[in-house]
XYZ file of C-alpha atoms in Angstrom:
558
model
C 9.650 30.485 11.456
C 8.689 29.623 15.055
C 8.957 26.249 16.759
C 5.272 25.320 16.420
C 5.371 25.946 12.666
C 8.456 23.729 12.282
C 6.819 20.979 14.323
C 3.693 21.241 12.188
C 5.704 20.892 8.961
C 7.548 17.896 10.423
C 4.293 16.122 11.329
C 2.816 16.860 7.907
C 5.884 15.608 6.014
C 5.902 12.401 8.047
C 2.205 11.826 7.341
C 2.651 12.300 3.595
C 5.693 9.992 3.571
C 3.706 7.014 4.909
C 0.405 7.608 3.110
C -0.707 5.171 0.371
C -2.679 8.038 -1.188
C -1.755 11.646 -0.309
C -5.281 12.998 -0.924
C -6.729 10.555 1.619
C -4.616 11.991 4.453
C -5.245 15.673 3.653
C -7.935 15.880 6.401
C -5.263 14.777 8.894
C -2.912 17.432 7.502
C -5.541 20.137 7.890
C -6.098 18.965 11.438
C -2.378 19.435 12.183
C -2.614 23.029 10.926
C -5.521 23.585 13.296
C -3.844 21.896 16.266
C -0.424 23.519 15.988
C -1.075 26.901 14.376
C -4.808 27.652 14.896
C -5.356 27.787 11.130
C -8.995 26.741 11.304
C -11.583 25.454 8.830
C -8.918 24.593 6.252
C -10.025 23.456 2.797
C -8.430 21.811 -0.245
C -10.134 22.531 -3.589
C -9.050 20.668 -6.745
C -9.973 21.149 -10.385
C -12.896 18.909 -11.303
C -12.396 16.132 -13.829
C -13.818 16.943 -17.278
C -17.486 16.064 -17.471
C -17.748 15.287 -13.756
C -21.061 17.077 -13.309
C -19.618 20.484 -14.180
C -21.497 23.224 -15.944
C -20.393 23.460 -19.609
C -18.384 26.578 -20.326
C -17.384 27.124 -16.689
C -13.819 28.375 -16.275
C -11.739 26.338 -13.821
C -14.587 24.239 -12.355
C -13.412 22.844 -9.042
C -14.543 20.519 -6.288
C -13.873 20.332 -2.566
C -11.439 17.458 -2.121
C -10.904 17.665 1.660
C -11.888 19.720 4.694
C -10.899 19.832 8.346
C -14.515 19.255 9.375
C -17.487 17.096 8.499
C -19.198 18.388 5.362
C -22.088 17.245 3.194
C -20.727 16.322 -0.249
C -23.779 17.898 -1.885
C -23.319 21.242 -0.123
C -22.261 24.176 -2.356
C -18.564 25.020 -2.456
C -19.301 28.561 -1.220
C -20.075 27.042 2.183
C -16.358 26.416 2.749
C -14.425 28.695 0.370
C -15.445 31.985 -1.304
C -15.756 31.407 -5.027
C -14.069 34.730 -5.793
C -11.008 33.793 -3.731
C -10.680 30.363 -5.349
C -10.915 31.748 -8.881
C -8.348 34.495 -8.227
C -5.797 31.908 -7.078
C -6.631 29.511 -9.923
C -6.192 32.317 -12.441
C -3.150 34.103 -10.987
C -1.254 31.168 -9.494
C -0.020 33.284 -6.562
C -0.968 33.224 -2.859
C -3.804 35.479 -1.692
C -4.292 37.012 1.748
C -7.429 38.927 2.689
C -7.054 40.432 6.149
C -10.793 41.165 6.376
C -12.762 38.780 4.189
C -16.151 40.470 4.702
C -14.863 43.968 3.989
C -12.918 42.997 0.856
C -15.265 40.452 -0.740
C -18.580 41.231 0.973
C -20.400 39.667 3.897
C -21.892 36.960 1.643
C -18.374 35.668 0.924
C -17.919 34.605 4.550
C -18.999 30.944 4.981
C -22.020 30.531 7.228
C -20.057 28.585 9.847
C -17.606 31.496 10.254
C -19.991 34.432 10.409
C -20.156 36.476 13.590
C -16.479 37.428 13.911
C -13.834 38.919 11.638
C -11.905 36.453 9.496
C -8.612 36.509 7.624
C -8.306 34.041 4.730
C -4.997 32.699 3.415
C -5.078 30.797 0.098
C -2.120 29.313 -1.818
C -1.985 27.485 -5.184
C -1.309 23.784 -5.637
C 0.598 23.210 -8.860
C 0.586 20.269 -11.226
C 3.589 18.015 -10.449
C 4.450 17.684 -14.150
C 3.617 21.223 -15.305
C 4.640 23.722 -12.640
C 2.855 26.624 -14.325
C -0.516 24.853 -14.173
C -2.610 25.380 -11.017
C -4.647 22.302 -10.174
C -5.839 23.236 -6.698
C -6.176 25.783 -3.912
C -5.278 25.226 -0.266
C -6.797 27.773 2.089
C -7.388 28.304 5.802
C -8.998 30.929 8.035
C -7.781 32.825 11.096
C -10.110 34.664 13.410
C -9.308 38.307 14.222
C -9.591 37.298 17.870
C -6.771 34.771 17.492
C -3.496 35.594 19.228
C -1.660 34.917 15.959
C -3.794 37.307 13.926
C -1.631 39.563 11.782
C 1.136 36.998 11.237
C 0.025 36.226 7.709
C 3.554 36.071 6.290
C 4.226 32.991 8.415
C 0.851 31.502 7.495
C 1.563 31.911 3.775
C 4.969 30.234 4.128
C 3.530 27.316 6.061
C 0.654 26.734 3.632
C 3.036 27.031 0.676
C 5.294 24.368 2.224
C 2.303 22.088 2.796
C 1.206 22.565 -0.825
C 4.748 21.751 -1.991
C 4.825 18.546 0.084
C 1.489 17.512 -1.387
C 2.753 18.243 -4.902
C 5.805 16.009 -4.333
C 3.627 13.198 -2.968
C 1.311 13.457 -5.979
C 4.277 13.410 -8.369
C 5.578 10.205 -6.790
C 2.155 8.544 -7.024
C 1.776 9.585 -10.662
C 5.106 8.018 -11.587
C 4.193 4.726 -9.924
C 0.783 4.768 -11.623
C 2.327 5.517 -15.011
C 4.869 2.683 -14.754
C 2.203 0.299 -13.526
C -0.074 1.127 -16.434
C 2.817 0.694 -18.857
C 3.616 -2.756 -17.455
C -0.039 -3.811 -17.522
C -0.429 -2.516 -21.076
C 2.603 -4.535 -22.172
C 1.048 -7.606 -20.589
C -2.262 -6.965 -22.350
C -0.460 -6.632 -25.681
C 1.335 -9.921 -25.097
C -1.950 -11.679 -24.367
C -3.578 -10.096 -27.399
C -0.684 -11.237 -29.572
C -1.061 -14.810 -28.365
C -4.836 -14.628 -28.896
C -4.378 -13.325 -32.447
C -1.937 -16.115 -33.258
C -4.382 -18.739 -32.011
C -7.201 -17.315 -34.104
C -10.676 -16.263 -33.095
C -11.149 -19.452 -31.083
C -8.541 -19.845 -28.372
C -6.978 -23.271 -28.034
C -6.005 -24.764 -24.671
C -2.439 -24.087 -23.588
C -0.421 -26.152 -21.142
C 2.939 -26.487 -19.489
C 4.613 -29.497 -17.909
C 3.626 -29.765 -14.260
C 0.771 -27.232 -14.480
C -2.685 -28.798 -14.263
C -5.843 -27.069 -15.432
C -7.731 -25.868 -18.470
C -9.720 -22.985 -16.997
C -9.591 -19.628 -18.823
C -7.834 -18.067 -15.825
C -4.951 -20.531 -15.841
C -4.809 -20.613 -19.647
C -4.194 -16.852 -19.691
C -1.321 -17.199 -17.222
C 0.244 -20.052 -19.193
C 0.069 -17.937 -22.343
C 1.878 -15.111 -20.568
C 4.564 -17.455 -19.287
C 5.182 -18.900 -22.752
C 5.432 -15.428 -24.265
C 7.893 -13.915 -21.794
C 9.979 -17.039 -21.153
C 11.991 -16.527 -24.333
C 13.311 -13.165 -23.141
C 15.678 -12.205 -20.321
C 13.128 -9.786 -18.867
C 12.648 -9.971 -15.086
C 9.291 -11.469 -14.103
C 7.327 -10.777 -10.918
C 4.826 -13.493 -9.985
C 2.014 -12.110 -7.842
C -0.803 -13.850 -6.089
C -2.074 -15.257 -2.841
C -0.085 -17.785 -0.874
C -0.514 -21.303 -2.197
C -1.221 -20.439 -5.839
C 1.912 -22.185 -7.136
C 4.362 -19.357 -7.671
C 7.417 -21.628 -7.552
C 5.845 -23.984 -10.094
C 5.302 -21.116 -12.520
C 8.806 -19.796 -11.856
C 10.174 -23.191 -12.928
C 7.935 -23.027 -15.990
C 9.467 -19.674 -16.958
C 12.902 -21.274 -16.632
C 12.141 -24.492 -18.529
C 10.485 -22.613 -21.407
C 13.457 -20.259 -21.793
C 16.807 -20.572 -23.547
C 18.317 -20.961 -20.070
C 16.583 -24.291 -19.460
C 19.931 -26.129 -19.642
C 21.280 -23.838 -16.936
C 20.587 -24.063 -13.195
C 17.335 -23.062 -11.518
C 18.170 -21.765 -8.030
C 15.543 -20.857 -5.439
C 15.843 -18.626 -2.371
C 13.093 -17.989 0.179
C 13.872 -14.429 1.231
C 11.443 -14.557 4.161
C 13.120 -17.589 5.754
C 16.519 -15.945 6.324
C 17.693 -13.022 8.416
C 19.374 -10.101 6.676
C 22.886 -11.353 7.537
C 22.207 -14.932 6.467
C 20.434 -13.789 3.307
C 23.459 -11.735 2.257
C 25.782 -14.693 2.779
C 23.332 -17.044 1.043
C 22.935 -14.868 -2.058
C 26.454 -13.466 -2.420
C 28.495 -16.181 -0.709
C 31.377 -15.544 1.669
C 35.133 -15.876 1.822
C 36.919 -18.184 4.210
C 37.309 -16.440 7.579
C 34.799 -13.702 6.739
C 33.064 -14.303 10.075
C 32.991 -16.802 12.914
C 32.179 -20.232 11.517
C 33.151 -19.383 7.924
C 35.707 -22.164 7.695
C 35.567 -22.576 3.929
C 34.810 -20.437 0.889
C 31.137 -20.614 -0.057
C 29.628 -19.629 -3.378
C 26.373 -17.685 -3.203
C 23.140 -18.376 -5.028
C 23.928 -15.705 -7.637
C 27.115 -17.578 -8.575
C 25.342 -20.921 -8.553
C 22.620 -19.542 -10.845
C 25.090 -18.102 -13.385
C 23.756 -18.849 -16.860
C 20.378 -19.854 -15.447
C 17.487 -18.483 -13.392
C 17.392 -17.235 -9.815
C 13.975 -17.417 -8.146
C 13.613 -14.911 -5.285
C 10.529 -16.048 -3.384
C 8.799 -13.670 -0.928
C 10.920 -10.762 -2.141
C 8.591 -8.302 -0.446
C 9.903 -9.418 2.963
C 13.534 -8.302 2.610
C 14.721 -5.417 4.775
C 15.250 -1.881 3.396
C 18.994 -2.172 4.047
C 19.354 -5.347 2.035
C 17.146 -3.934 -0.725
C 19.938 -1.453 -1.482
C 22.520 -4.240 -1.810
C 20.232 -6.330 -3.983
C 19.479 -3.382 -6.261
C 23.168 -2.956 -7.137
C 23.471 -6.599 -8.186
C 20.352 -6.418 -10.340
C 21.533 -3.202 -11.996
C 25.190 -4.021 -12.540
C 25.209 -7.822 -12.555
C 28.174 -7.844 -10.203
C 28.868 -8.182 -6.474
C 31.498 -9.128 -3.911
C 31.325 -12.069 -1.545
C 30.949 -11.276 2.144
C 34.432 -10.557 3.437
C 35.853 -10.403 -0.085
C 37.119 -7.627 -2.344
C 37.061 -9.317 -5.770
C 34.176 -8.250 -7.997
C 32.279 -11.186 -9.483
C 30.106 -10.814 -12.585
C 27.186 -13.146 -13.291
C 24.551 -13.618 -15.991
C 21.332 -14.430 -14.151
C 17.667 -14.101 -15.089
C 15.569 -12.936 -12.118
C 12.120 -14.315 -11.371
C 10.658 -12.918 -8.154
C 7.443 -13.689 -6.300
C 5.381 -12.018 -3.610
C 1.918 -12.072 -2.086
C 2.300 -8.517 -0.791
C 0.955 -5.316 -2.316
C 4.345 -3.861 -3.282
C 2.825 -0.574 -4.491
C 1.447 0.014 -1.022
C 4.814 -0.945 0.501
C 6.579 1.548 -1.806
C 4.165 4.302 -0.826
C 4.772 3.576 2.867
C 8.534 3.660 2.442
C 8.904 -0.047 3.254
C 10.104 -1.052 -0.220
C 12.459 0.883 -2.484
C 10.798 2.318 -5.578
C 13.907 1.775 -7.744
C 14.057 -1.898 -6.754
C 10.331 -2.209 -7.474
C 10.838 -0.889 -11.005
C 13.781 -3.263 -11.479
C 11.894 -6.484 -10.591
C 8.351 -5.609 -11.734
C 8.997 -5.417 -15.465
C 6.490 -8.112 -16.428
C 3.997 -8.768 -13.613
C 2.059 -12.046 -13.870
C -0.888 -12.426 -11.497
C -1.645 -16.029 -10.543
C -5.382 -16.657 -10.031
C -6.628 -18.072 -6.726
C -8.209 -21.519 -6.818
C -11.703 -20.097 -6.277
C -11.387 -18.363 -9.669
C -10.531 -21.620 -11.459
C -13.151 -23.998 -10.053
C -12.973 -26.315 -13.062
C -9.352 -27.121 -12.158
C -10.138 -28.383 -8.646
C -11.145 -31.905 -9.684
C -8.079 -32.703 -11.846
C -5.799 -31.211 -9.194
C -7.448 -33.269 -6.463
C -7.035 -36.426 -8.561
C -3.354 -35.565 -9.121
C -2.737 -35.192 -5.377
C -4.606 -38.436 -4.686
C -2.474 -40.294 -7.246
C 0.679 -38.868 -5.666
C -0.532 -40.009 -2.222
C -1.154 -43.527 -3.523
C 2.284 -43.699 -5.172
C 4.029 -42.507 -2.013
C 2.147 -44.762 0.393
C 1.571 -47.791 -1.888
C -2.198 -47.523 -1.469
C -5.182 -47.506 -3.817
C -7.478 -44.910 -2.245
C -10.247 -43.449 -4.435
C -12.769 -40.648 -3.993
C -16.482 -41.315 -4.307
C -18.417 -38.987 -6.648
C -20.032 -37.138 -3.717
C -16.565 -36.550 -2.217
C -15.373 -34.931 -5.426
C -18.555 -32.867 -5.568
C -18.033 -31.627 -2.002
C -14.413 -30.721 -2.662
C -15.261 -28.835 -5.858
C -17.711 -26.623 -3.947
C -15.047 -25.347 -1.520
C -13.466 -21.899 -2.005
C -10.085 -23.032 -0.615
C -8.747 -19.738 0.830
C -5.399 -21.527 1.169
C -5.512 -22.279 -2.591
C -3.718 -25.285 -4.145
C -1.672 -25.892 -1.002
C -4.851 -26.237 1.049
C -6.415 -28.547 -1.563
C -3.390 -30.844 -1.340
C -3.680 -30.838 2.461
C -7.398 -31.668 2.230
C -6.846 -34.588 -0.160
C -3.949 -36.086 1.830
C -5.849 -35.748 5.110
C -8.955 -37.461 3.719
C -6.934 -40.266 2.120
C -4.875 -40.876 5.261
C -7.901 -41.031 7.595
C -10.092 -43.107 5.308
C -11.340 -46.427 6.759
C -11.343 -48.097 3.353
C -10.209 -47.646 -0.214
C -13.106 -45.286 -1.091
C -13.415 -41.852 0.562
C -17.061 -40.853 0.948
C -18.292 -37.253 0.990
C -19.329 -37.365 4.657
C -15.820 -38.507 5.631
C -14.282 -35.211 4.578
C -13.165 -32.906 7.372
C -15.531 -30.115 6.300
C -18.514 -32.466 6.730
C -17.411 -33.392 10.242
C -16.800 -29.849 11.539
C -13.035 -30.416 11.558
C -11.940 -28.247 8.633
C -8.756 -26.418 9.643
C -9.273 -23.695 7.041
C -12.789 -22.967 8.290
C -11.467 -22.595 11.830
C -8.720 -20.214 10.717
C -11.257 -18.232 8.697
C -13.461 -17.933 11.800
C -10.550 -16.525 13.814
C -9.553 -14.110 11.071
C -10.477 -10.464 11.673
C -11.150 -7.873 9.003
C -8.727 -7.847 6.094
C -5.693 -9.192 7.960
C -5.042 -12.759 6.757
C -3.648 -15.375 9.102
C -0.290 -16.625 7.868
C -1.023 -16.754 4.158
C -4.741 -17.589 4.411
C -6.499 -15.610 1.681
C -9.078 -12.952 2.487
C -11.166 -13.266 -0.637
C -9.133 -11.113 -3.018
C -6.163 -11.519 -5.317
C -3.076 -9.531 -4.421
C -2.858 -7.201 -7.414
C -1.115 -3.873 -7.983
C -3.118 -1.055 -6.414
C -2.287 2.610 -6.707
C -5.217 4.176 -4.922
C -6.774 2.651 -1.875
C -9.928 4.138 -0.334
C -9.113 5.116 3.216
C -11.581 5.268 6.047
C -13.241 8.622 6.438
C -11.433 10.759 8.948
C -13.822 13.381 10.326
C -11.870 15.823 12.401
C -13.887 18.747 13.634
C -17.432 17.761 14.586
C -20.427 19.991 15.142
C -22.299 17.174 16.899
C -23.421 17.107 20.536
C -21.215 14.956 22.721
C -21.991 12.986 25.872
C -21.935 15.093 28.995
C -20.054 12.433 30.965
C -17.007 12.374 28.677
C -14.502 14.857 27.351
C -14.945 15.942 23.712
C -12.838 13.925 21.276
C -11.481 16.928 19.425
C -8.031 15.662 18.399
C -6.786 19.223 18.515
C -4.587 21.368 20.709
C -7.345 24.040 20.832
C -8.918 22.384 23.874
C -10.213 24.897 26.398
C -8.005 25.514 29.420
C -10.648 24.293 31.868
C -11.252 21.058 29.959
C -7.533 20.422 29.719
C -6.979 20.920 33.441
C -9.959 18.691 34.269
C -8.627 15.915 32.050
C -5.139 16.210 33.532
C -6.510 16.015 37.065
C -8.605 12.955 36.239
C -5.547 11.327 34.650
C -3.364 12.066 37.680
C -1.395 14.573 35.612
C -0.173 11.830 33.307
C -0.179 13.343 29.816
C -0.631 10.039 28.001
C -3.777 9.216 29.975
C -5.141 12.719 29.483
C -4.533 12.373 25.759
C -6.685 9.232 25.663
C -9.483 10.999 27.567
C -9.448 13.940 25.158
C -8.948 11.929 21.975
C -5.649 13.705 21.370
C -2.045 12.589 20.967
C 0.415 13.101 23.834
C 2.304 15.599 21.634
C -0.897 17.650 21.170
C -1.538 17.597 24.914
C 2.005 18.835 25.532
C 1.537 21.745 23.114
C -1.861 22.554 24.583
C -0.322 22.719 28.056
C 2.431 24.953 26.712
C -0.074 27.126 24.862
C -2.200 27.730 27.967
C 0.814 28.097 30.243
C -0.256 25.211 32.475
C 2.471 23.838 34.710
C 2.458 20.052 34.966
C 2.033 18.912 38.564
C 4.081 16.055 39.928
C 2.060 13.666 42.080
């Protein structure tokens, strides 16, 4: 296999490894095949879902899942892949190479966009990750007879087969995550149903010490907490920042048989990897500079009780490996020590990150994810429990009065104004709003027009104004609950365009097939700096380098 083919496989494997959904990045993969190996007009066809607009009785109905060019979704499949070729591969499960597509399958088999010159088609099967004998898709590409690589079909088959294998592995990984997620969610649904059945047809309000609210959203969470607290099952609390994850973690502890034991909290995001290891596992005297005495770690301190790992999604990949061993074996060694220490600790973790997305991107270990996410409990944002805003606001006002020896009250219009707010910062922001209004009040009664939002001084509104797209500012919510997500719709990635382009700019092809003259012109305009030329052409510097090598252009030094 030549160097370009190896580089293409490397780029493709790296793309699949960081993709939340492998199907979404297939257009990028097909573009790599075009850029590095001149395998043009590549197509991925997948079996259609049952009943998805297919003709009854059709054998192996399929759909076009991805192409290396812009295509109308309503266009017939024959416009991109010959039906006869697709069905042969679906039926036989072996690669197919037709050195002259028109001669072997007829001129009508050649897609309209490829007519006018001889074409070789290479098609390989994509197998089901769980049942290797079952063909679920076909990956194919075309090579013009005028291409310098024409006739090297053995290499093309090997490359496409490797790409199909990488896609199969990525799909298998996604299926396993999806299956475990569905199992966990189904267990949660059964728990809720069990509680509902016990309470009868009419649900009765449920409550826990320290948790305020009677909305259906919070009642469902309280019911989950009560049900799982009596077990030793790890719990993962999920939700936006400010929804009270530590409060619910304490509720899990106090409702459990471990309530007489310690409740120990660790904010994983507040400590570096080195400090976090010492904080959780402890250290021996003299283990490092400044370790003047033996220190017990949080795992030891929580023995017989509950350890709350807040912001667990922020720990580094290296430390994830160390943490996984403790969670699996229940034993560890202090930093600088050799004695194995065993502990009995119940783990409650919390995060506002999408851990499934982090697992797919390789930022969070899948085995650690499965260890901590046994029972996921999603905490609702405050905007989904509007009826709880007033009692919470009154609670915070009472706490302010007790702390400051005051007797501040809210007027009815002040309460009404507060209850209309969405509070993207959730309960934490509500507490801030109440304390701010009470502290700045001129008298004992806070009027509605004295609130910060009525005076154009709302801090949350200002942060929301500065927020761009879906990237929250430091824990400020973006209008959605952080819930497990397996498939995320990615932005469309058109690669090869048949559209006219401005005459005063270079075509944004994102491919190494740029004409020699265009490449030289871009390099000259960029002062023979490859990175600048890449930006002009809409390519990556690596693609520019291969294009220069392909055309035999010597880089000038200015």
